Coordinates of C-alpha atoms and ligand atoms in Angstrom, one line a residue:
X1 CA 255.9 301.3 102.9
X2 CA 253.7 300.7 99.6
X3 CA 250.2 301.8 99.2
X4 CA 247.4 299.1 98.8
X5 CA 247.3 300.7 95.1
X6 CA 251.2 300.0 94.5
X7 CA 251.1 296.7 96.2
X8 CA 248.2 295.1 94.2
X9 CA 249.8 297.2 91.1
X10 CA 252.9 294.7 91.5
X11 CA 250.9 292.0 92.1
X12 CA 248.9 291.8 89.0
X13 CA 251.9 292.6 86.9
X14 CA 253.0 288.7 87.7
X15 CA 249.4 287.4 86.9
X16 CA 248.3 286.7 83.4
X17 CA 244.9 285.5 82.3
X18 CA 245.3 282.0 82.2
X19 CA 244.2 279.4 79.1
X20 CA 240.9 278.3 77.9
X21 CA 239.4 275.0 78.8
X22 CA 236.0 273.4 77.4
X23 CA 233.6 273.0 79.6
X24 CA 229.9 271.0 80.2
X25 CA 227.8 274.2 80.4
X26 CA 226.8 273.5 83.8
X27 CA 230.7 273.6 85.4
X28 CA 231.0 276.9 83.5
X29 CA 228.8 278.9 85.8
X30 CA 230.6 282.1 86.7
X31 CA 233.6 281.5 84.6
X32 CA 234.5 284.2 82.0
X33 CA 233.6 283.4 78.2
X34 CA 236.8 282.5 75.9
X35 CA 235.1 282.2 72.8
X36 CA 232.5 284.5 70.4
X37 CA 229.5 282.7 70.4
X38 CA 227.6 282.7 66.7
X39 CA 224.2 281.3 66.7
X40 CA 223.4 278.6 64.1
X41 CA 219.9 278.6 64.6
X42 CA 216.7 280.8 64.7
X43 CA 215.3 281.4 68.0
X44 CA 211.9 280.5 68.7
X45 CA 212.4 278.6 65.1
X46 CA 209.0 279.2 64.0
X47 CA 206.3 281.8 64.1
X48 CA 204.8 280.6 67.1
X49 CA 201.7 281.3 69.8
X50 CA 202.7 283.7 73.1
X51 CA 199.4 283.0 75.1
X52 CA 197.0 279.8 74.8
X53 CA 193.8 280.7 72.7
X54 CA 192.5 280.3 69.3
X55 CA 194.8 281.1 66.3
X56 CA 192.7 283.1 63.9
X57 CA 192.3 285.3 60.2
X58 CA 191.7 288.5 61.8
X59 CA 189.2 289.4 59.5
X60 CA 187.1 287.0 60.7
X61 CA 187.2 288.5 64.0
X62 CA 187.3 292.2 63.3
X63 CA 184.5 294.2 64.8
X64 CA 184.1 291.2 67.2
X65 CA 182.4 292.6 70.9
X66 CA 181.1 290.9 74.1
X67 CA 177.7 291.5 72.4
X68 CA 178.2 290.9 69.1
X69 CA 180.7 287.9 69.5
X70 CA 182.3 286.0 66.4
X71 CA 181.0 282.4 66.2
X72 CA 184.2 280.2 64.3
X73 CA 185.0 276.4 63.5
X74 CA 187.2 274.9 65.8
X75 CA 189.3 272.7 63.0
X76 CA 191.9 271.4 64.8
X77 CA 194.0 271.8 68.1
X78 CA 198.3 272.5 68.2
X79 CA 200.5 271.9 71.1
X80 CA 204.1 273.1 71.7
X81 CA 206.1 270.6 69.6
X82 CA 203.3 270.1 67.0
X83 CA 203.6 271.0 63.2
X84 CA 200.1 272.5 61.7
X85 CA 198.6 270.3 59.3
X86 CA 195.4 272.5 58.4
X87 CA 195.6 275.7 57.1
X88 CA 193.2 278.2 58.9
X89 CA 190.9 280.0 56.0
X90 CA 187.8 281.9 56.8
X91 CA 186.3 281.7 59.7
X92 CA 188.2 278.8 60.9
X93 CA 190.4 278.2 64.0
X94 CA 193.1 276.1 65.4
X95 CA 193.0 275.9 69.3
X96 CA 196.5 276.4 70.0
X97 CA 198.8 276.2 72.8
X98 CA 202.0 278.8 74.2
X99 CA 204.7 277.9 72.0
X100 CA 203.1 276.0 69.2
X101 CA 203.8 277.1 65.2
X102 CA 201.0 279.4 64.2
X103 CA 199.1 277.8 61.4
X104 CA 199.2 279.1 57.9
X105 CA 196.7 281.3 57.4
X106 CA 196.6 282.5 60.8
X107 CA 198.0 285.8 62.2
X108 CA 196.8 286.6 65.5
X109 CA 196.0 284.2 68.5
X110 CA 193.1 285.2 70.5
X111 CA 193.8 284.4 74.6
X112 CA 191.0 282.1 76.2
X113 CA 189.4 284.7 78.3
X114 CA 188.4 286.3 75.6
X115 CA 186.3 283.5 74.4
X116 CA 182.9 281.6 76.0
X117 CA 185.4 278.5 76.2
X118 CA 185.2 279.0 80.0
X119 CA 181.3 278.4 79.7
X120 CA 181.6 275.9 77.6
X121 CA 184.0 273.8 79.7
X122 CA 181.3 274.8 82.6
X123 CA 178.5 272.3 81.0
X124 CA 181.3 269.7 80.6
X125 CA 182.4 269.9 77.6
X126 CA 185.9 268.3 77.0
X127 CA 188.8 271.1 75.3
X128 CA 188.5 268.4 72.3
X129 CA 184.6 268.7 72.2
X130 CA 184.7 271.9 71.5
X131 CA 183.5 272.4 67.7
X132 CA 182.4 275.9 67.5
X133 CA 183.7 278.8 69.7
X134 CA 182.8 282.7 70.3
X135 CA 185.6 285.1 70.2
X136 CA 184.6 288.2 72.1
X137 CA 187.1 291.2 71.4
X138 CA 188.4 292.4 68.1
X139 CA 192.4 292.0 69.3
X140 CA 194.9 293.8 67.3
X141 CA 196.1 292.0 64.3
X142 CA 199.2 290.1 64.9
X143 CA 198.4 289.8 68.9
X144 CA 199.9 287.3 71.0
X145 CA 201.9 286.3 67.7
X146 CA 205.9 285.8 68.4
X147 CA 207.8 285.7 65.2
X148 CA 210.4 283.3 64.3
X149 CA 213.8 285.1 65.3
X150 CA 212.3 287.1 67.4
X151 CA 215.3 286.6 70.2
X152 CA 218.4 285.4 68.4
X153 CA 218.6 285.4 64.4
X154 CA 221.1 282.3 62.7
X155 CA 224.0 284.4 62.1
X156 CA 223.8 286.4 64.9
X157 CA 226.7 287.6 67.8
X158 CA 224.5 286.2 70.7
X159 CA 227.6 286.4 73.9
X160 CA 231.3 288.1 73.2
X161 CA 234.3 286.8 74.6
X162 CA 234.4 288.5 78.1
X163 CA 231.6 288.1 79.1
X164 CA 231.1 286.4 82.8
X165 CA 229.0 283.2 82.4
X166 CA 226.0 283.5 85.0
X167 CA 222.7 281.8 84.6
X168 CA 221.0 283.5 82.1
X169 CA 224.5 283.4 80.1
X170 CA 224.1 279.5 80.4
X171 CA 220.5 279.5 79.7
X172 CA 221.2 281.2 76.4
X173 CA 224.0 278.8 75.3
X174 CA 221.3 276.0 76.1
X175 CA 219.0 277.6 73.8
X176 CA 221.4 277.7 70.6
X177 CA 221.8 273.6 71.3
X178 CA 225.2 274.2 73.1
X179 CA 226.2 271.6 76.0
X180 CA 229.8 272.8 76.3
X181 CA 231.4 276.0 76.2
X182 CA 234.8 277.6 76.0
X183 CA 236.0 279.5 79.3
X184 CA 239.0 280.6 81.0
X185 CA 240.2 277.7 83.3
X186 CA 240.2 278.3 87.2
X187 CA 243.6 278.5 89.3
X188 CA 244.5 276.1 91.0
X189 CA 246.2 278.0 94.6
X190 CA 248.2 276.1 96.9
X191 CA 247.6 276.9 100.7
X192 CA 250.4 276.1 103.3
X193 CA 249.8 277.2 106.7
X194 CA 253.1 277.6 108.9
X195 CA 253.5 277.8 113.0
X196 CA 255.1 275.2 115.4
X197 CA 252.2 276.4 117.3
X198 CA 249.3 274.8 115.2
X199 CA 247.4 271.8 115.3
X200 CA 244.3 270.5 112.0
X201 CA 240.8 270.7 113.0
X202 CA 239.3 267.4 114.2
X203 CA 242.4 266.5 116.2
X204 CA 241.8 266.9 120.2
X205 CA 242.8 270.1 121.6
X206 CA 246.4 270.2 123.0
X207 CA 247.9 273.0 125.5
X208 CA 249.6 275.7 123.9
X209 CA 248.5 274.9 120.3
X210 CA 245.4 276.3 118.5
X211 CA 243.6 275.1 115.9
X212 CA 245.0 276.3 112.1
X213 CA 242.1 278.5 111.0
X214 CA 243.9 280.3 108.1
X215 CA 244.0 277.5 106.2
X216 CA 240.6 277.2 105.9
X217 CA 239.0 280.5 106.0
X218 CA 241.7 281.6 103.3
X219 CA 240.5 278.4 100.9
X220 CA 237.3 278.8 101.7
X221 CA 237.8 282.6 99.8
X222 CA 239.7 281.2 97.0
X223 CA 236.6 279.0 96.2
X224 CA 234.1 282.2 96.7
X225 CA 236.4 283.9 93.9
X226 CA 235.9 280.8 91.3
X227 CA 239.7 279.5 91.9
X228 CA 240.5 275.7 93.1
X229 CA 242.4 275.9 96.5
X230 CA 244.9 272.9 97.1
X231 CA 245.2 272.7 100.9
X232 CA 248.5 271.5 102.1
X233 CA 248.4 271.6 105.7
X234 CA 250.8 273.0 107.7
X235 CA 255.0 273.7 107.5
X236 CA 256.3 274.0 110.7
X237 CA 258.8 276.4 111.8
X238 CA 261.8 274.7 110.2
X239 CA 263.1 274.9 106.8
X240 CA 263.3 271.0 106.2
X241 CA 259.4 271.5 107.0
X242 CA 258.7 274.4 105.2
X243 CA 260.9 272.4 101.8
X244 CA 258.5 269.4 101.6
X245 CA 255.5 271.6 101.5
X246 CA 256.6 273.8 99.1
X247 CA 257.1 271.1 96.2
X248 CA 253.5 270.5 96.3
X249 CA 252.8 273.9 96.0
X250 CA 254.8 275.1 92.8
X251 CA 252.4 272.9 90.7
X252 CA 249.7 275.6 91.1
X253 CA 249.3 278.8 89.6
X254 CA 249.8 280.8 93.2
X255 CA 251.4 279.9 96.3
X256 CA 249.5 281.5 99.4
X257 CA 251.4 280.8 102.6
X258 CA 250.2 282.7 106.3
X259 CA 252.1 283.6 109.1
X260 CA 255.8 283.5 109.2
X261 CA 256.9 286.9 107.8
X262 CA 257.0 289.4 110.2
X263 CA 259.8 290.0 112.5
X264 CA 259.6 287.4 115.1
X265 CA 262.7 284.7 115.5
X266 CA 260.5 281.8 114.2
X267 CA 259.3 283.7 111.2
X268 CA 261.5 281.9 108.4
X269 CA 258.9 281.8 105.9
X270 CA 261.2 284.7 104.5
X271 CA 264.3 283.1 104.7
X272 CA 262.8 280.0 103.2
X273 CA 261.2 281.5 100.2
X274 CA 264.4 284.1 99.7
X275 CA 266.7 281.0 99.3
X276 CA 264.9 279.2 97.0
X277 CA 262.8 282.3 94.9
X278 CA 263.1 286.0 94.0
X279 CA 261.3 287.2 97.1
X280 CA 260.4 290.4 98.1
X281 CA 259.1 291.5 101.6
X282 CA 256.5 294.4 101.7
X283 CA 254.9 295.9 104.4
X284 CA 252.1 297.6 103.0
X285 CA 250.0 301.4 104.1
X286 CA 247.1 299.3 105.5
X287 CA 245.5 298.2 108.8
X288 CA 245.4 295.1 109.2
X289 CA 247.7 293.2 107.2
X290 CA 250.7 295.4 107.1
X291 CA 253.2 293.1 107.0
X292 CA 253.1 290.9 103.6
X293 CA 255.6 288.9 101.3
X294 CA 255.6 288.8 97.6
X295 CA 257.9 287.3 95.0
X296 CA 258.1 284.2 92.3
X297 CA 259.3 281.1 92.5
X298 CA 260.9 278.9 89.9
X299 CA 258.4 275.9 89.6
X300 CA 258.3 272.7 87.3
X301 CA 258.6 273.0 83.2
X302 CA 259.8 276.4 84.1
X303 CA 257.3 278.0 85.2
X304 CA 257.5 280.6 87.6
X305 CA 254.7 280.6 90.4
X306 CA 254.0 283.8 92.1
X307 CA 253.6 284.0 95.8
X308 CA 252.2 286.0 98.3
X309 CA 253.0 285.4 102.1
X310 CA 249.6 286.4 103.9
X311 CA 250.4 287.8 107.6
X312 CA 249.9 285.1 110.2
X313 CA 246.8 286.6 112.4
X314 CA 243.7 285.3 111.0
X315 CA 241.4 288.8 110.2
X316 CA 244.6 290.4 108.6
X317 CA 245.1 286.9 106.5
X318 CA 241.3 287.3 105.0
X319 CA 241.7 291.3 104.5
X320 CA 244.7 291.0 103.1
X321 CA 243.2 288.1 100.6
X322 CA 240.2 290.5 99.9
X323 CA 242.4 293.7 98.9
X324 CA 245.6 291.3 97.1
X325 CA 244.8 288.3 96.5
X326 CA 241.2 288.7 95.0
X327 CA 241.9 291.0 92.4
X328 CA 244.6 288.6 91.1
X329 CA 243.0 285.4 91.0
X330 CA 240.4 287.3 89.2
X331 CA 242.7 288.6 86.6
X332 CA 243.7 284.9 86.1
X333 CA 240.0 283.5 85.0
X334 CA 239.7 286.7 82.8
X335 CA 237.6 289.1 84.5
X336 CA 238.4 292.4 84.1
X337 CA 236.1 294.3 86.9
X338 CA 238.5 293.9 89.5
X339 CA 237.2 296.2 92.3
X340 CA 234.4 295.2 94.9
X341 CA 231.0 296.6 95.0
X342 CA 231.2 299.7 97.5
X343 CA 228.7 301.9 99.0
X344 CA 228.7 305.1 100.6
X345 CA 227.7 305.0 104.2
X346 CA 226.7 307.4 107.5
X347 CA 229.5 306.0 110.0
X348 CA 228.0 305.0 113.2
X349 CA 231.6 304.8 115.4
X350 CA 234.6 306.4 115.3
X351 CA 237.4 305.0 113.5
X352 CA 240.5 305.9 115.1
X353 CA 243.8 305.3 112.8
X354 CA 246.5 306.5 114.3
X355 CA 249.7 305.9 111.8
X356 CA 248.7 307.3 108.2
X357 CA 247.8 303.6 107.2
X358 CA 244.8 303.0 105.2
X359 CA 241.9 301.2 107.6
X360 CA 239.9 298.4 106.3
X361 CA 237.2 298.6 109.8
X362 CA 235.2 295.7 110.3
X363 CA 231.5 296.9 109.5
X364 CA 227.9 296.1 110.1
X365 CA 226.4 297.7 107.0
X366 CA 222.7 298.3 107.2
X367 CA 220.2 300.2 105.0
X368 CA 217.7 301.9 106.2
X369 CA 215.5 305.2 105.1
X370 CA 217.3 305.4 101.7
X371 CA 220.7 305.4 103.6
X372 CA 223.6 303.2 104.3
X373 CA 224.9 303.3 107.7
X374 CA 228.0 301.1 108.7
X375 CA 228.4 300.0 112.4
X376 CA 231.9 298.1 113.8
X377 CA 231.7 295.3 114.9
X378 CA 233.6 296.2 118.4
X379 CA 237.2 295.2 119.2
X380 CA 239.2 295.7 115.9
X381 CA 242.2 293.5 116.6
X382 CA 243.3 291.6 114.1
X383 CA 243.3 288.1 116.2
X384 CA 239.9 288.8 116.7
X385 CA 238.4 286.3 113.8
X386 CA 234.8 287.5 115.0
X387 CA 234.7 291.1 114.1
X388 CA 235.2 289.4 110.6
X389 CA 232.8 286.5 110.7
X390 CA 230.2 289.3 111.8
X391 CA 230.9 291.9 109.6
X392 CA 229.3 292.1 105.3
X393 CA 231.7 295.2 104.8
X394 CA 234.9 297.1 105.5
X395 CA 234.5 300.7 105.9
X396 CA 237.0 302.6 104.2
X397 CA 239.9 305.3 106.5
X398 CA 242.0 306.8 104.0
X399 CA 245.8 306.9 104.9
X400 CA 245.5 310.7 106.0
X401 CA 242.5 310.7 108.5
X402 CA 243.5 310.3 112.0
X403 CA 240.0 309.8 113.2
X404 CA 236.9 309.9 111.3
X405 CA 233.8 310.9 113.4
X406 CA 230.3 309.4 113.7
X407 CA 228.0 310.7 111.7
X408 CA 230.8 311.2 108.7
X409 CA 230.2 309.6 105.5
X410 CA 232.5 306.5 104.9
X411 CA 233.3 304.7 101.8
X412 CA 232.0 300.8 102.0
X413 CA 233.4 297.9 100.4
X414 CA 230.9 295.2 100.8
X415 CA 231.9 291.8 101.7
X416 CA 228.5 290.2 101.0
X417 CA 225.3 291.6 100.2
X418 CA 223.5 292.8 101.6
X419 CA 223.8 291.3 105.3
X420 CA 224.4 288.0 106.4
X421 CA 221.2 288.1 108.3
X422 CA 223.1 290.0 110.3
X423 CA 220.5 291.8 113.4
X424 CA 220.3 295.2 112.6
Ligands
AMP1 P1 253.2 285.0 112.9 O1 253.1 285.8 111.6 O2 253.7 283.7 112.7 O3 253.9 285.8 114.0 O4 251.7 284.8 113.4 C1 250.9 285.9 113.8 C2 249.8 285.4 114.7 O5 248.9 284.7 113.9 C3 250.1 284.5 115.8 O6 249.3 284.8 116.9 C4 249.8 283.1 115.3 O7 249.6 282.2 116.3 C5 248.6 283.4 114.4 N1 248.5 282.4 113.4 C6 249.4 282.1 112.5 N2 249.0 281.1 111.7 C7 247.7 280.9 112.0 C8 246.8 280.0 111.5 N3 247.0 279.2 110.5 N4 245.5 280.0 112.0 C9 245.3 280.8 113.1 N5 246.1 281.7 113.6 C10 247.4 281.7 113.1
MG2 MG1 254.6 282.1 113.6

């Protein structure tokens, strides 16, 4: 049997980082950079005003108190988007606006409340009607004063290649003018259920058969991890079946099937993928999702399309996705943090594990008092498609620990963060 590090070890040795695409910046969001971005401009591109006030000389305010105010000439007024057309000399001001270019002659921008402008507006006088105006506090030369440059410089490295595109990331391209941007294109996984025993959601219940859940709960997870999931419905327990589905499928970049390759009669997803593909069948150290397949298949142009057979019973599918499948569709867009956030945790059952396999439990995690703790979520099975749907984390039994106790410190990998509104 492998360890889950061997078996994700041979995994991401058949996954490469996959091209670059362009992208509107919007699309982009969470995909990983391709490209150094340069910027070409200055950012702000002029000197400009960080609060709304008066832009002054601050000579002609020095010494300035609530007492012994500073009356000045009001010679103009500057929005954001406005060019100065007066310089400011003596005791003259501009009323100016955040964002607006400071005036030449000015060097420090005195905020409002610092002024009787409030007073003045009071009698009901209009902003434009305001001729002369008291400034009440001597403010540090250079206050409220953002110079050109201040954030990005032309010239400058602004985001390396790497680096994961999240909002700010986008926000920043924006700013330098950008409306597309280079990334690393998403994978595009195929998803093929298999079982006689299976009917599609939205058709009316039929004895014996139960609805095909893998399908969607596993494409549902290759969306959350930024690939494109092609859902091809269900193969059935034939290899004519199994054949037809399969040339859809080696046009992606990863074949996912579930079900089909543990030892049972009907379980030909094996013998399927073994005649047709360099196939290996694992059964990996971990609980659930022992049993697993893995190999490559010869798909068009050449390519070869790597794929992993996820174990038929639905909460084993999803861990099993989580611990193997995740890290590589990860590897594809370019990221290279490949591990999920964990937390260390006060257990709050016992998790029982009797056969040296590593345990992925099915956890309430919950914070409280400056501590994790991590609750199960009752029957462990791995049929039972609940415990998952109600757990944000799995806590942690290492291969070697028959039973860890209540009150023992686990290690938590979270599923989501930090509950799902979960009730604690
Ligand atoms: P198998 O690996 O084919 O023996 O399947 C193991 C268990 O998972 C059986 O109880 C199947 O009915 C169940 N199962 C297989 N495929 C699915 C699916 N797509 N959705 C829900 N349950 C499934
Ligand atoms: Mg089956």
């Amino acid at each position: 049997m492998l360890s889950v590090e061997e078996a994700r070890g041979r995994i991401l040795n058949m996954f490469q980082t996959l091209e670059s695409e362009r992208k509107p910046l919007l699309d982009a969001l969470g995909q990983v950079l391709a490209e150094d971005v340069v910027s070409t401009l200055d950012i702000p591109p002029l000197t400009n005003s960080a609060m709304d006030g008066y832009a002054v000389r601050y000579e002609a305010i020095a010494g300035a108190t609530y007492d012994a105010p500073r009356e000045l000439r009001v010679i103009g007024h500057l929005a954001a988007g406005q060019l100065p057309q007066q310089e400011v000399a003596g005791g003259n001001v501009v009323r100016i606006m955040t964002g607006a270019p400071i005036p030449p002659g000015a060097d420090t921008v005195v905020p409002f409340e610092e002024t009787d402008e409030y007073e003045k507006k009071s009698l009901g006088m209009a902003p434009l009607d305001i001729t002369e105006i008291k400034i009440r506090v001597d403010v540090p030369r250079g206050s409220n004063v953002r110079p050109a440059g201040q954030d990005i410089q032309k010239g400058q490295m602004v985001l390396k290649k790497g680096m994961v595109l999240r909002p700010s990331e986008i926000g920043v391209l924006a700013s330098l003018g950008r409306d597309t941007v280079e990334v690393i294109r998403r994978p595009v996984v195929a998803v093929i259920a298999t079982g006689d025993e299976l009917m599609e959601p939205g058709e009316p219940v039929s004895a014996g058969k139960i609805y095909n859940s893998n399908s969607y709960g596993v494409a549902a997870a290759v969306l959350r991890y930024g690939g494109i999931p092609k859902v091809l419905g269900i193969a059935r327990d034939n290899l004519e079946s199994m054949n037809n589905r399969l040339e859809d499928g080696l046009t992606a970049d990863m074949l996912l099937t579930s079900a089909g390759v543990s030892r049972g009669d009907y379980d030909i997803v094996k013998d399927v993928l073994a005649s047709r593909g360099q196939i290996d069948f694992w059964s990996v150290r971990m609980r659930p999702a022992k049993p697993l397949a893995f190999g490559v298949f010869p798909g068009p142009d050449g390519k070869k399309v790597p794929h992993i057979g996820l174990p038929g019973n639905p909460v084993s599918a999803l861990v099993a996705f989580e611990e193997l499948v995740r890290p590589a569709i990860l590897k594809m867009q370019g990221h290279i943090d490949l591990e999920k956030p964990t937390v260390r945790a006060v257990l709050e059952d016992d998790i029982i594990n009797g056969d040296e396999r590593r345990g992925f439990a099915r956890a309430i995690i919950t914070h409280r008092d400056g501590r994790y703790y991590a609750r199960l979520t009752g029957d462990q099975g791995s049929g039972i498609l609940t415990s998952m749907a109600q757990a944000n984390g799995l806590a942690i039994c290492p291969e070697d620990v028959p039973v860890m106790k209540a009150g023992s410190e686990v290690d938590v990998q979270m599923l989501d963060w930090p509950s799902l509104g979960v009730a604690s």
